Coordinates of C-alpha atoms in Angstrom, one line a residue:
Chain A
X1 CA 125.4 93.7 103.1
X2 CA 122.8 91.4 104.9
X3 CA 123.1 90.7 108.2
X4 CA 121.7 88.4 110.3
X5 CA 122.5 88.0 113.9
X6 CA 121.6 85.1 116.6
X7 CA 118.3 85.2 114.5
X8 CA 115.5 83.1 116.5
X9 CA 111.6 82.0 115.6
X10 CA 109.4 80.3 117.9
X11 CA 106.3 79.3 116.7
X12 CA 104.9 78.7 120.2
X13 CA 106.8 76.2 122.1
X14 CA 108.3 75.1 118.4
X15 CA 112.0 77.1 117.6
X16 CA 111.5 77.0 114.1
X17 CA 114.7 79.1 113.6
X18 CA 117.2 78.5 116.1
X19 CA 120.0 81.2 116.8
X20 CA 121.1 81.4 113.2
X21 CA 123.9 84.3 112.3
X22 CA 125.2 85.0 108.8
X23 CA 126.2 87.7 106.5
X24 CA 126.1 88.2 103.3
X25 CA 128.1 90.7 101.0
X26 CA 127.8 91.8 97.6
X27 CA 129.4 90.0 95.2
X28 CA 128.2 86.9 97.0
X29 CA 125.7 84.2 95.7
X30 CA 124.3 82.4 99.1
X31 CA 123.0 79.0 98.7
X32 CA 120.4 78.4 101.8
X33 CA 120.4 74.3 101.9
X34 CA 118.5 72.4 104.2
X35 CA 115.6 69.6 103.9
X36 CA 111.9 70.3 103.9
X37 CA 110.4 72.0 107.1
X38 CA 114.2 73.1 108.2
X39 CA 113.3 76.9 108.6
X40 CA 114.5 78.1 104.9
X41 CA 111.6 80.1 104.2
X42 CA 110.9 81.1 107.8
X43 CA 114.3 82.8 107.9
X44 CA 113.7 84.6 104.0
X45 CA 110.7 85.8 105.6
X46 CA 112.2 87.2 108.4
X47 CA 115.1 88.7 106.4
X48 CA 112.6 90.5 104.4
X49 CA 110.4 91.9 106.9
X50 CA 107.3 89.8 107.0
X51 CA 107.7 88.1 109.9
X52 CA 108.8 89.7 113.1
X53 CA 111.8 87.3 114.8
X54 CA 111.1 86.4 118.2
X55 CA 115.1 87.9 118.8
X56 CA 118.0 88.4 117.0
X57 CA 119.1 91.3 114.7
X58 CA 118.7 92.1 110.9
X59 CA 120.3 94.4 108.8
X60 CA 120.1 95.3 105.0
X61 CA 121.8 97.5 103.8
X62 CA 122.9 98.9 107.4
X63 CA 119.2 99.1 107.9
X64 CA 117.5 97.4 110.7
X65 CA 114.5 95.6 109.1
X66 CA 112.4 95.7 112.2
X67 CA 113.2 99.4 113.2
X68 CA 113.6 100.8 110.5
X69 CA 111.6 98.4 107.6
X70 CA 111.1 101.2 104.6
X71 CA 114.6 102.3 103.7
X72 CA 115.7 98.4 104.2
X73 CA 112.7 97.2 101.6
X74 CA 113.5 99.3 99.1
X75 CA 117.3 97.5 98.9
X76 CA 115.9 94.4 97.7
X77 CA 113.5 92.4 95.7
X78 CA 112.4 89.4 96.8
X79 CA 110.6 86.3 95.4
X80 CA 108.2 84.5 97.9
X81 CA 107.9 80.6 98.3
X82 CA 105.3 79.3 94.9
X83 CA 106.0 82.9 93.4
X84 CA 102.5 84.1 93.9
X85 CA 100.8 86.6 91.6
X86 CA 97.5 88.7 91.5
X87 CA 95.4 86.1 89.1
X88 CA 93.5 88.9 87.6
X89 CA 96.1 91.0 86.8
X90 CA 97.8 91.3 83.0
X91 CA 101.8 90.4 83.5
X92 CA 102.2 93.9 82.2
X93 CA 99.3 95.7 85.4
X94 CA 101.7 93.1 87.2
X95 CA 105.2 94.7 86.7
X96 CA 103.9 98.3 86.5
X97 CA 102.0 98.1 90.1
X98 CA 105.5 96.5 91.2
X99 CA 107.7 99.5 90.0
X100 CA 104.8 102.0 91.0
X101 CA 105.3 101.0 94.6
X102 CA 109.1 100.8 93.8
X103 CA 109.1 104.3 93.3
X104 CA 109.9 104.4 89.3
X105 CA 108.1 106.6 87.6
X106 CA 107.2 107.7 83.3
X107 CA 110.2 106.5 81.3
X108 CA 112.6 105.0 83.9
X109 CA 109.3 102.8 84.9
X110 CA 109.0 102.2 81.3
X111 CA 112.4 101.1 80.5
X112 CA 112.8 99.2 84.2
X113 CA 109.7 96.9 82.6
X114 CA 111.2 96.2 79.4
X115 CA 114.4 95.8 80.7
X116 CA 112.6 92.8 82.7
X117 CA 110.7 91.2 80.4
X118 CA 113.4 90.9 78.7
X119 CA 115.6 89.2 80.6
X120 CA 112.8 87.0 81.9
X121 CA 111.6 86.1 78.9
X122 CA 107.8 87.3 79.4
X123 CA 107.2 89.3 76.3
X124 CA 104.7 86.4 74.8
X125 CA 102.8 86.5 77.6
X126 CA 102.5 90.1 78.7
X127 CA 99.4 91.3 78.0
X128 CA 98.0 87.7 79.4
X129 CA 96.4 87.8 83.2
X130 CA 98.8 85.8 85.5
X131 CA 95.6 82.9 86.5
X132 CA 96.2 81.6 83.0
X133 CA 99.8 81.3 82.6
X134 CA 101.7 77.9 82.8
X135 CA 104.0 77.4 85.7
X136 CA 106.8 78.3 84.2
X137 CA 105.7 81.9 83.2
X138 CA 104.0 82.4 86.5
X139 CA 107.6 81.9 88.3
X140 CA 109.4 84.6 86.0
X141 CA 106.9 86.9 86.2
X142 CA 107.2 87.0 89.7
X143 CA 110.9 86.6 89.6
X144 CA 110.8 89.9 87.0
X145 CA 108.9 91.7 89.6
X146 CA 112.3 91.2 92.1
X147 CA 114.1 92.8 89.9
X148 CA 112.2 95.7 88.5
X149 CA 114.2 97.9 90.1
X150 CA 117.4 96.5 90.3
X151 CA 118.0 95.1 93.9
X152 CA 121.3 95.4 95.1
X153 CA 120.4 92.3 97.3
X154 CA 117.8 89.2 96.1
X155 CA 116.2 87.1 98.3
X156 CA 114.6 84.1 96.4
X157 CA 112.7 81.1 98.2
X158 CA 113.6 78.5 95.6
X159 CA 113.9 80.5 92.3
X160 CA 113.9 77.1 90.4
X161 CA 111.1 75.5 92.3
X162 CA 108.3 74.1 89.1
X163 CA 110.9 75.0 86.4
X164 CA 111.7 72.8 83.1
X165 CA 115.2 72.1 82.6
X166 CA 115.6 74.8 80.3
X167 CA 114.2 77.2 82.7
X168 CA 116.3 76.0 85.4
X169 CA 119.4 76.3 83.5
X170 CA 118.6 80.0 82.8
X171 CA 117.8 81.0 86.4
X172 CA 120.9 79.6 87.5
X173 CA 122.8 81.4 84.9
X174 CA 120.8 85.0 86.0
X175 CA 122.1 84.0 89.7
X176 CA 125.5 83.6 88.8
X177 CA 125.5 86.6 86.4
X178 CA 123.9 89.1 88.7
X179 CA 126.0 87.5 92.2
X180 CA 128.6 89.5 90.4
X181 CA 127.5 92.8 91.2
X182 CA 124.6 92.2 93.9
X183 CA 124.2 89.9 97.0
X184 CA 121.4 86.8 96.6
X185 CA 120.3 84.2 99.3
X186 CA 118.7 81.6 97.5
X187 CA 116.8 78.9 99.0
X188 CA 116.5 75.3 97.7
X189 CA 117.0 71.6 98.5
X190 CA 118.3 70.9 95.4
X191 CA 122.2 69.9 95.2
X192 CA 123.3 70.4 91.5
X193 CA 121.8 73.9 91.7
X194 CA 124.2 75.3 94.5
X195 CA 127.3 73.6 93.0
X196 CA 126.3 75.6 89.8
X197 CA 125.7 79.2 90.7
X198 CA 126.5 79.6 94.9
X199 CA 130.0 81.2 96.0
X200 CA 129.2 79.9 99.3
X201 CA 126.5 77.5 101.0
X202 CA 124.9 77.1 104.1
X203 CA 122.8 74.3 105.5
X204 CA 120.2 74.4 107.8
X205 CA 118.5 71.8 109.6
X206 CA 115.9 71.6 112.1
X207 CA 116.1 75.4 112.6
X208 CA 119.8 75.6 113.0
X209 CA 123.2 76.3 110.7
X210 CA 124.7 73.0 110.5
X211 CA 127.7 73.8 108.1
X212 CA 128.8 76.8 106.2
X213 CA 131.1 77.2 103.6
X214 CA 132.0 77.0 99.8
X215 CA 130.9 74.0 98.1
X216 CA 134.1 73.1 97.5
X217 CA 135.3 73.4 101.3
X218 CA 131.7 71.4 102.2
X219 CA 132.3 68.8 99.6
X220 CA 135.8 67.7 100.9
X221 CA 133.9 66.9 103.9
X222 CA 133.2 63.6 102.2
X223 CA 135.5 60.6 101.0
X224 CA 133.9 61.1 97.8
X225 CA 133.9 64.4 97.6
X226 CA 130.0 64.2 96.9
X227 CA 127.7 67.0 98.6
X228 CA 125.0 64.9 98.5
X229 CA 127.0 62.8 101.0
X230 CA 127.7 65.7 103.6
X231 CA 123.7 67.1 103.2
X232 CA 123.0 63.8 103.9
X233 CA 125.2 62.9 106.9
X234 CA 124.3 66.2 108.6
X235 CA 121.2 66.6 108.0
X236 CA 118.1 64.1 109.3
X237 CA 115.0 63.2 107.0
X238 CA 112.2 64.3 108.1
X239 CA 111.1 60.5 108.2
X240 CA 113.2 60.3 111.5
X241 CA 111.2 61.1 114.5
X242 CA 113.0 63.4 116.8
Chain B
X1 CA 104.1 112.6 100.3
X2 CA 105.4 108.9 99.2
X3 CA 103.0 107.3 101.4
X4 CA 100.0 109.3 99.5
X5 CA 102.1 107.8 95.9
X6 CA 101.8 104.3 97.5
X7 CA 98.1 105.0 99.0
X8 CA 97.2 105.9 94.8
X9 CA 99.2 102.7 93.7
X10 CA 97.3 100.4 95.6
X11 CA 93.8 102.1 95.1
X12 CA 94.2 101.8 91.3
X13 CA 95.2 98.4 91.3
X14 CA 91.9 97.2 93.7
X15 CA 89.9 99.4 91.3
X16 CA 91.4 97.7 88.0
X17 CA 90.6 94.6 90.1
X18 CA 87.3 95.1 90.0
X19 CA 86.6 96.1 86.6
X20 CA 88.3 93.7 84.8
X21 CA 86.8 90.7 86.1
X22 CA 82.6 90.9 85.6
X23 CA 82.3 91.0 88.9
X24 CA 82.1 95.0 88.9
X25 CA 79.1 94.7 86.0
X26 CA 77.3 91.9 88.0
X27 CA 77.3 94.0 91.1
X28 CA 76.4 97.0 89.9
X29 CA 73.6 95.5 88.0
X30 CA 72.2 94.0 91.2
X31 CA 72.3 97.0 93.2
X32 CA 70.8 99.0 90.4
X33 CA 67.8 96.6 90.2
X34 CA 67.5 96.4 94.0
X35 CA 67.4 100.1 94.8
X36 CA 64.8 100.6 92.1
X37 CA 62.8 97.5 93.1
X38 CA 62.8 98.9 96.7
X39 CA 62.3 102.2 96.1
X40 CA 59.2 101.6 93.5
X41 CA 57.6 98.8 94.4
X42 CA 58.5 97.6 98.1
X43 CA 58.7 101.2 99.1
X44 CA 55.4 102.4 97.3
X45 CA 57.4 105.6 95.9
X46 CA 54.4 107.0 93.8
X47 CA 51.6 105.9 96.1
X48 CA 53.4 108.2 98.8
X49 CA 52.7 111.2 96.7
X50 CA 55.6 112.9 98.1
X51 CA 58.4 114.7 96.5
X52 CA 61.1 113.0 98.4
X53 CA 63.3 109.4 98.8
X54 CA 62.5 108.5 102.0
X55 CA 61.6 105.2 99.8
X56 CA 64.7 105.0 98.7
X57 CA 67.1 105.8 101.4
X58 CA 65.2 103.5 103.8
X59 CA 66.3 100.5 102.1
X60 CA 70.1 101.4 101.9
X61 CA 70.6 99.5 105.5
X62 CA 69.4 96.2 104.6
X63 CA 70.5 96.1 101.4
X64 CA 74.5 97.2 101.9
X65 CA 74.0 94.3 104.2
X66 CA 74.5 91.9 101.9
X67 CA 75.6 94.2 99.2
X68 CA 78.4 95.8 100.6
X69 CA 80.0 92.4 102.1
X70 CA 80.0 91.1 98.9
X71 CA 82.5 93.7 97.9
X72 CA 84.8 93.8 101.1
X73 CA 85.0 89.9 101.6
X74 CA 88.0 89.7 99.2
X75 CA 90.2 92.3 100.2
X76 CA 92.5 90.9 102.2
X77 CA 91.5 86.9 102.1
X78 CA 92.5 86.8 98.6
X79 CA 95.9 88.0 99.1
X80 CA 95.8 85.4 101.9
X81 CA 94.9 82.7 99.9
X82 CA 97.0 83.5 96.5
X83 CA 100.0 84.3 99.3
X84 CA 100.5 88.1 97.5
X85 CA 100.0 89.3 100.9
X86 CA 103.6 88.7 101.3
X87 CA 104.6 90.3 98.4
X88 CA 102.8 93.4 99.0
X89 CA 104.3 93.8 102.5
X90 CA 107.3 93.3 101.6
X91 CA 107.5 95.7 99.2
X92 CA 108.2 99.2 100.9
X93 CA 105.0 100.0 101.5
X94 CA 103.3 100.3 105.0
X95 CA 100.7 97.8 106.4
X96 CA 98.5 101.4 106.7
X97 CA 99.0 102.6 103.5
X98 CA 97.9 98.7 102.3
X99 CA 94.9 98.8 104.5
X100 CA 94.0 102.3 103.7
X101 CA 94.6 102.4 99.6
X102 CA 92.1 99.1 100.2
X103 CA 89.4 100.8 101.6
X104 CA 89.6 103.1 99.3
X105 CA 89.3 101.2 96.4
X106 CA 86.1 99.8 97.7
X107 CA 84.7 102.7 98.9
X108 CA 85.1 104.4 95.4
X109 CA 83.6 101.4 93.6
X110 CA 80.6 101.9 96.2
X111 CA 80.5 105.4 95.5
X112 CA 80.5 104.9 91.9
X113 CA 77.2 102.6 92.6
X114 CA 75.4 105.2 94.4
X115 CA 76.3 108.0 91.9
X116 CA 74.8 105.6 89.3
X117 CA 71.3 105.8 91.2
X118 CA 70.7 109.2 89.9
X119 CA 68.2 108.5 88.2
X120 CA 65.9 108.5 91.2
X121 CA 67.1 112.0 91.6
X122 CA 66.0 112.7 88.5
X123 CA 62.7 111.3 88.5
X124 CA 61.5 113.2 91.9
X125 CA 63.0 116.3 90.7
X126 CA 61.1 115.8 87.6
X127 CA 57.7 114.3 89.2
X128 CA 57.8 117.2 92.2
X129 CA 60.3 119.7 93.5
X130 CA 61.6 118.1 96.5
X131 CA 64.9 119.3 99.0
X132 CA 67.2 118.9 97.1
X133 CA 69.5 119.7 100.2
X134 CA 67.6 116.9 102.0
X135 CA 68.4 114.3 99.2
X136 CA 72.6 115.3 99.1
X137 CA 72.6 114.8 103.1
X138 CA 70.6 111.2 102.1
X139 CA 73.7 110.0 100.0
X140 CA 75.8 111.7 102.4
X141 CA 74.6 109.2 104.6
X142 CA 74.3 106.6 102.6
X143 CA 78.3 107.0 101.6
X144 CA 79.2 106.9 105.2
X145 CA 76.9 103.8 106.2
X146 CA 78.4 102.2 102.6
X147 CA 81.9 103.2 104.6
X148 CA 81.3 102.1 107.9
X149 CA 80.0 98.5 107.0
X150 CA 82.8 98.2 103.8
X151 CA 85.4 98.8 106.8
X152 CA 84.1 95.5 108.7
X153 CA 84.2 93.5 106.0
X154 CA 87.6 94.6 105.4
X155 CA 88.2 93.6 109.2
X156 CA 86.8 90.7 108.5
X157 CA 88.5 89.3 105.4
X158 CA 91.7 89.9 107.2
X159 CA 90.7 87.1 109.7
X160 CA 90.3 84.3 107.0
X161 CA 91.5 83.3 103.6
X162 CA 88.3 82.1 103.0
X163 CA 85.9 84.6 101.3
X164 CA 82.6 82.6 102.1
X165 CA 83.4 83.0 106.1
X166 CA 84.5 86.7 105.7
X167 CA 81.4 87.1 104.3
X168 CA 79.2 85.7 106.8
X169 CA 80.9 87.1 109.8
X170 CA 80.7 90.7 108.4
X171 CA 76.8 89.8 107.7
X172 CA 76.2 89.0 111.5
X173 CA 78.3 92.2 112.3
X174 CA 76.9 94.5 110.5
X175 CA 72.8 92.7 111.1
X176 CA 74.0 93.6 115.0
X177 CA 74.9 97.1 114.0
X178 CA 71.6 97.4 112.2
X179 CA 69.2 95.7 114.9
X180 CA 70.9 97.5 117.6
X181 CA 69.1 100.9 116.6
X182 CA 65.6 98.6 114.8
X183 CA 63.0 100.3 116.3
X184 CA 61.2 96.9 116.6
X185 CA 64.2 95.2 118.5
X186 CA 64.7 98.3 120.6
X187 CA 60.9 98.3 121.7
X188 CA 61.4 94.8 122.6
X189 CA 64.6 95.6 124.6
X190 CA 62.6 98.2 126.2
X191 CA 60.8 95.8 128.0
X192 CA 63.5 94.2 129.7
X193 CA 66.1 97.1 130.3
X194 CA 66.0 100.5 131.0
X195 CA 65.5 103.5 128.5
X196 CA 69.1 104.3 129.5
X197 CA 70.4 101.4 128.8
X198 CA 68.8 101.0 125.6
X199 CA 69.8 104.4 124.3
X200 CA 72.6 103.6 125.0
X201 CA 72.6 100.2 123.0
X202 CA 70.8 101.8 120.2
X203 CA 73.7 104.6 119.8
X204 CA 76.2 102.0 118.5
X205 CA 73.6 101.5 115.9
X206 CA 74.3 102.4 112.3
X207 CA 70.5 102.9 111.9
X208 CA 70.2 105.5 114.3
X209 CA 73.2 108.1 112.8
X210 CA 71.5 107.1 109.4
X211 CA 68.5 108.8 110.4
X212 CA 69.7 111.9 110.6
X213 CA 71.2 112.5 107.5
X214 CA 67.7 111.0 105.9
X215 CA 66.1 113.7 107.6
X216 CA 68.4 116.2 105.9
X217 CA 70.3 116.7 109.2
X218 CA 74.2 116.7 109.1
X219 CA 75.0 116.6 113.0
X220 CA 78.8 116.2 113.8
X221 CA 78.0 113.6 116.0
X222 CA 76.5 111.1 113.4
X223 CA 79.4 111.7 111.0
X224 CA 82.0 111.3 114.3
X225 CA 80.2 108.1 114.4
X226 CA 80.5 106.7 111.6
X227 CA 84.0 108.1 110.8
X228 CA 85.0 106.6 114.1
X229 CA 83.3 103.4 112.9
X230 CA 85.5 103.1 110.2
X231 CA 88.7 104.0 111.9
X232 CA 88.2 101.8 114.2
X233 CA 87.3 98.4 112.2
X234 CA 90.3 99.6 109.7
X235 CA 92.9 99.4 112.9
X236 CA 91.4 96.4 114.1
X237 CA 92.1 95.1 110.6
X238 CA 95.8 95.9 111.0
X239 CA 96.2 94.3 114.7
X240 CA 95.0 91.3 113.0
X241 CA 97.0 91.5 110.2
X242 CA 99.5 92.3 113.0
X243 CA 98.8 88.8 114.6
X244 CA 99.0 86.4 111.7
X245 CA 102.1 87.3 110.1
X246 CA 103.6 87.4 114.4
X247 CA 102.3 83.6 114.0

């Protein structure tokens, strides 16, 4: 289980993450909703250690991230904002210094890789450094990295972000498969995406939780039962001066 | 035990780093052809008619100044700049193992580069039969100066995600840890202040630890320095790497 309690990041007089409190268990897929600049990736980055929060409380895994950051790091695997990658490493030097500092070793390091490439679809590409992959390539590699050694909780800052179609449809579907067994918090602004693979969404805006709940609960919020309606009526654009 | 297994991870990938882009071969090249210019020609190693490499360790100051910048600089601005730093520190790995299996890294590479000077070695052992013990405390030396200035550019390239500025500001550091100990500047410090004070000046001075080993003489003191050096410019590099990801 994550859990994040009256969570706060200021950003000098700025709260870019304003009291926000959630949990999430396994068997859950988390959509994390909310328009540009609303404190998405602030919060992922706080979650996974990277940021210290101003206050609040964050456990993984009944770890605290901030006291106690090692056991709590090796719970999950995480995917930053623009999935960066070393540019002059191989996707293969890639994985392997991944599930090195993992902690996988000889064959189960071996099969952790294959299993990955695999189900990222990387194995055209793996002997290829990561500068001269397309987009699309560069993304799953660094989304096979998150799972090299099997999380029990992902934390993705939006895992579909530069993605075809194609490519978008097969994330979701890896979402949705693997919310089964393990707990994700996805990020994204995109509405389809948390209709298709989130048990439960929450949308943030200006720093703070403005609704959470199932998509279906948030979508009878509106007479048309659209969720681009609700996202819409609670959130402000960022064309609004506030 | 897990931290030494991270420590290796990290060192192997920095070292793969460098060898599989040309940068590695153009380096190595370049400090090959300096030291030998310097040693033969600027540093009139025949004419001195001594069995010794006073000609070539002299040089080692100025030329890591430029040299060994060159190899720190990208340490940590890269991962800045392609946003991996994130990655890496999330992972569970400790900002000290990161900063550490960095150093490393370089500090092999740079070791590798001195190791491939043995020809000089060869040549004044061939030419004469010089102290041996004499030249070992030289690269001795030369390893920890290599070390000391390697840890301020890696101090450095944590500031910035821009290479060319981590560059330059390790330059002017290490030029002030040079100058501090140049005999010139210090007679002209002389003038103004005290002895005691310029001592005193001149004893943060790379130059001034370096001339013992040249001189074959291994004094705890010079390598307390330069360890000490190093420590210190590898914990500043984590209080700033502290301070940006604080915001």
């Amino acid at each position: 289980m994550i859990k994040v309690e009256n969570l706060v990041k200021a950003f000098g007089p700025k709260l870019a993450v304003n009291d926000v409190s959630f949990t999430v268990e396994r068997g859950e897929v988390l959509g994390f909703l909310g328009p540009n600049g609303a404190g998405k990736s602030t919060t992922m980055r706080m979650i996974t250690g990277f940021i210290p929060p101003t206050s609040g409380r964050i456990t993984v895994g009944g770890h605290d991230i901030v006291e106690d950051p090692l056991p709590a790091k090796r719970l999950f695997g995480y995917l930053p904002e623009n999935a960066p990658g070393y540019a002059d490493m191989t996707v293969h030097g890639f994985l392997n210094f991944a599930a090195e500092l993992r902690g996988l070793q000889g064959s189960a390091r071996k099969q952790a890789i294959s299993r990955v490439v695999e189900l990222c679809f990387l194995e055209n590409v793996l002997y290829q450094t990561i500068d001269t992959l397309s987009k699309g390539y560069k993304h799953r590699t660094c989304l096979a990295q998150s799972l090299v050694h099997d999380p029990d909780f992902l934390i993705m800052d939006e895992p579909t972000d530069g993605l075809d179609p194609n490519q978008k449809h097969e994330v979701r579907n890896l979402l949705k498969h693997m919310g089964e067994k393990k707990a994700i918090i996805f990020s994204t602004h995109i509405l389809e995406e948390v209709e298709a693979a989130c048990t439960r969404v929450i949308i943030i805006d200006r720093g703070r939780i403005v609704a959470n709940g199932t998509p279906q609960e948030l979508k009878a919020r509106s007479p048309e039962g659209r969720l681009e309606d609700v996202f819409r009526a609670i959130t402000l654009p960022d064309t609004v001066k506030h | 035990m897990n931290s030494w297994a991270n420590i290796k991870a990290i060192v192997k990938r920095e070292l793969g780093g460098y060898f599989t882009s040309p940068i590695a071969y153009i380096f190595l090249v370049i400090f090959l052809l300096l030291t030998g210019f310097f040693t033969f020609t600027v540093g009139s190693f025949f004419e001195r008619g001594e069995a010794s490499l006073v000609s070539f360790f002299t040089w080692h100051p100025w030329l890591y100044l430029f040299l060994v910048p060159a190899v720190g600089m990208r340490l940590w601005s890269e991962e800045r700049r392609l946003g991996t730093i994130e990655l890496l520190l999330t992972m569970p790995v400790t900002t000290w193992e990161a900063i550490v299996g960095k150093f490393l890294a370089s500090w092999l590479f740079l070791a590798i580069a001195l190791a491939l000077t043995f020809p000089v070695v060869v040549t004044v052992n061939w030419l004469g039969s010089p102290d041996n013990g004499v030249i070992f405390a030289g690269y001795l030396g030369s390893l920890f100066l290599a070390g000391s200035y390697l840890a301020v550019s890696c101090m450095t390239s944590a500031m910035t995600r821009n290479q060319v500025i981590s560059f330059i500001v390790s330059v002017l550091i290490c030029l002030f840890l040079i100058l501090a100990g140049y005999e010139p500047v210090t007679g002209l410090l002389s003038r103004v202040a005290s002895p005691r004070v310029v001592e005193v000046i001149a004893a943060f001075s790379v130059m001034t630890h370096f001339e013992g080993f040249q001189r074959g003489v291994l004094d705890t003191r010079d390598v307390v320095f330069f360890a000490s050096a190093i420590g210190f410019a590898l914990f500043a590099t984590g209080v700033i790497i502290r301070n940006h990801r604080a915001g």
